[in-house]
Amino acid sequence: MTQVLQSKPTIYLADDDPDDRELLMKAFQLITDRYYLTAVSSGRALIELLSAKSESELPCLIVLDYNMPELNGKKVLEYLQNSVRYRRIPKVIYTTSNSPMEKSEFLSMGVKGFITKATTFQGILNAVKTKLLHCDSQVRLAG
């Protein structure tokens, strides 16, 4: 009898700033090892990565930097929300902005929340903990 090993669910991070990417990845990794983390440096790279994956390989959470060159978080979010294939994946915006108007606009576009680029690592850890709940619920739905 052949045993099939299930791999861990994946979280995708898209941020053009290598320091911010590393900080966010470190926060996720400190909180849990239940997920693989895959980071890309642009919105276009994220879309290419998603396009290359089968339905069963899609991530349980996508974290998008708002301010990326070429395809910013808003443009990527519009693309993802307009695709039936990607619409169900929870998305979180990673931003320095505290603008209530921007947050309201993103919420109306279907994001599940925000991680503010905090001035402290503890602030990022606290935000990541709450956002992992979205991934946890996606994994339960798929299982």
Short mmCIF file of C-alpha atoms in Angstrom, two decimals:
data_model
loop_
_atom_site.label_atom_id
_atom_site.label_comp_id
_atom_site.label_asym_id
_atom_site.label_seq_id
_atom_site.Cartn_x
_atom_site.Cartn_y
_atom_site.Cartn_z
CA MET A 1 0.00 0.00 0.00
CA THR A 2 1.35 3.42 -0.96
CA GLN A 3 1.08 6.19 1.58
CA VAL A 4 0.50 9.70 0.24
CA LEU A 5 2.13 12.42 2.30
CA GLN A 6 0.28 15.68 2.35
CA SER A 7 2.46 18.75 2.23
CA LYS A 8 1.89 21.79 4.41
CA PRO A 9 -0.42 24.54 3.21
CA THR A 10 1.36 27.57 1.77
CA ILE A 11 1.20 31.29 2.47
CA TYR A 12 2.35 33.67 -0.28
CA LEU A 13 3.94 37.01 0.57
CA ALA A 14 4.41 39.69 -2.09
CA ASP A 15 6.55 42.69 -1.14
CA ASP A 16 9.19 44.53 -3.14
CA ASP A 17 11.22 45.53 -0.06
CA PRO A 18 13.59 42.71 0.96
CA ASP A 19 13.79 43.92 4.57
CA ASP A 20 10.00 44.01 4.94
CA ARG A 21 9.71 40.58 3.31
CA GLU A 22 12.30 39.12 5.67
CA LEU A 23 10.68 40.71 8.73
CA LEU A 24 7.23 39.41 7.81
CA MET A 25 8.54 35.94 7.02
CA LYS A 26 10.37 35.85 10.35
CA ALA A 27 7.14 36.79 12.15
CA PHE A 28 5.16 34.01 10.45
CA GLN A 29 7.93 31.47 11.11
CA LEU A 30 8.19 32.39 14.80
CA ILE A 31 4.47 31.93 15.33
CA THR A 32 3.98 28.59 13.58
CA ASP A 33 5.63 25.95 11.45
CA ARG A 34 2.32 24.59 10.13
CA TYR A 35 2.72 26.48 6.83
CA TYR A 36 5.28 26.90 4.09
CA LEU A 37 6.06 30.50 3.26
CA THR A 38 6.80 31.59 -0.27
CA ALA A 39 7.88 35.18 -0.87
CA VAL A 40 8.05 37.07 -4.14
CA SER A 41 9.25 40.59 -4.85
CA SER A 42 6.48 41.87 -7.12
CA GLY A 43 2.82 41.66 -7.97
CA ARG A 44 3.66 40.25 -11.38
CA ALA A 45 5.80 37.50 -9.80
CA LEU A 46 2.87 36.61 -7.52
CA ILE A 47 0.47 36.30 -10.44
CA GLU A 48 2.98 34.18 -12.37
CA LEU A 49 3.50 31.93 -9.34
CA LEU A 50 -0.24 31.47 -8.85
CA SER A 51 -0.76 30.75 -12.54
CA ALA A 52 1.81 27.96 -12.44
CA LYS A 53 0.08 26.14 -9.56
CA SER A 54 -2.61 23.51 -9.72
CA GLU A 55 -5.84 24.06 -7.82
CA SER A 56 -4.62 21.90 -4.93
CA GLU A 57 -1.35 23.86 -4.69
CA LEU A 58 -2.93 27.29 -4.26
CA PRO A 59 -2.08 29.11 -1.02
CA CYS A 60 -4.33 29.36 2.00
CA LEU A 61 -3.43 33.06 2.44
CA ILE A 62 -1.93 35.85 0.32
CA VAL A 63 -0.24 38.84 1.94
CA LEU A 64 0.16 41.79 -0.46
CA ASP A 65 2.26 44.88 0.00
CA TYR A 66 0.18 47.89 -0.94
CA ASN A 67 3.06 49.92 -2.42
CA MET A 68 4.79 47.80 -5.03
CA PRO A 69 6.03 49.23 -8.33
CA GLU A 70 4.35 48.28 -11.61
CA LEU A 71 1.52 46.18 -10.12
CA ASN A 72 0.70 47.52 -6.66
CA GLY A 73 -1.38 45.65 -4.10
CA LYS A 74 -4.61 47.21 -5.31
CA LYS A 75 -4.08 46.15 -8.95
CA VAL A 76 -3.09 42.64 -7.90
CA LEU A 77 -6.11 42.42 -5.62
CA GLU A 78 -8.41 43.51 -8.46
CA TYR A 79 -6.93 40.82 -10.70
CA LEU A 80 -7.30 38.13 -8.02
CA GLN A 81 -10.84 39.12 -7.08
CA ASN A 82 -11.91 39.09 -10.73
CA SER A 83 -10.75 35.49 -11.10
CA VAL A 84 -13.02 32.73 -9.83
CA ARG A 85 -9.91 30.61 -9.28
CA TYR A 86 -8.35 33.03 -6.78
CA ARG A 87 -11.38 34.79 -5.26
CA ARG A 88 -11.81 32.33 -2.36
CA ILE A 89 -8.20 32.72 -1.13
CA PRO A 90 -8.09 35.13 1.84
CA LYS A 91 -6.00 38.20 1.11
CA VAL A 92 -4.37 40.60 3.56
CA ILE A 93 -2.82 43.97 2.72
CA TYR A 94 0.60 44.76 4.24
CA THR A 95 0.91 48.54 4.41
CA THR A 96 2.32 51.59 6.14
CA SER A 97 -0.97 53.42 5.60
CA ASN A 98 -3.48 54.03 8.35
CA SER A 99 -5.92 55.79 6.03
CA PRO A 100 -9.52 54.85 6.90
CA MET A 101 -10.52 55.57 3.25
CA GLU A 102 -7.92 53.15 1.87
CA LYS A 103 -8.87 50.48 4.40
CA SER A 104 -12.55 50.89 3.60
CA GLU A 105 -11.83 50.62 -0.12
CA PHE A 106 -9.78 47.43 0.34
CA LEU A 107 -12.40 45.88 2.60
CA SER A 108 -15.03 46.57 -0.05
CA MET A 109 -12.73 44.76 -2.52
CA GLY A 110 -12.76 41.65 -0.33
CA VAL A 111 -9.58 41.77 1.76
CA LYS A 112 -9.74 39.99 5.09
CA GLY A 113 -7.65 42.55 6.90
CA PHE A 114 -4.46 44.50 7.17
CA ILE A 115 -1.03 44.10 8.65
CA THR A 116 0.38 47.53 9.33
CA LYS A 117 4.12 47.78 8.91
CA ALA A 118 4.55 48.36 12.62
CA THR A 119 7.42 50.16 14.21
CA THR A 120 7.93 47.19 16.53
CA PHE A 121 8.40 43.53 15.76
CA GLN A 122 5.88 42.68 18.49
CA GLY A 123 3.28 44.71 16.59
CA ILE A 124 3.91 42.66 13.46
CA LEU A 125 3.75 39.41 15.47
CA ASN A 126 0.39 40.39 16.94
CA ALA A 127 -1.03 41.21 13.50
CA VAL A 128 0.29 37.98 11.97
CA LYS A 129 -1.32 35.88 14.71
CA THR A 130 -4.77 37.21 13.86
CA LYS A 131 -4.28 36.84 10.11
CA LEU A 132 -3.26 33.19 10.46
CA LEU A 133 -6.82 32.48 11.56
CA HIS A 134 -7.89 33.08 7.94
CA CYS A 135 -5.41 30.50 6.73
CA ASP A 136 -6.50 28.05 9.43
CA SER A 137 -10.12 28.34 8.30
CA GLN A 138 -9.16 27.82 4.63
CA VAL A 139 -7.25 24.66 5.56
CA ARG A 140 -10.26 23.33 7.48
CA LEU A 141 -12.54 24.03 4.50
CA ALA A 142 -10.20 22.19 2.13
CA GLY A 143 -9.76 19.23 4.49
#
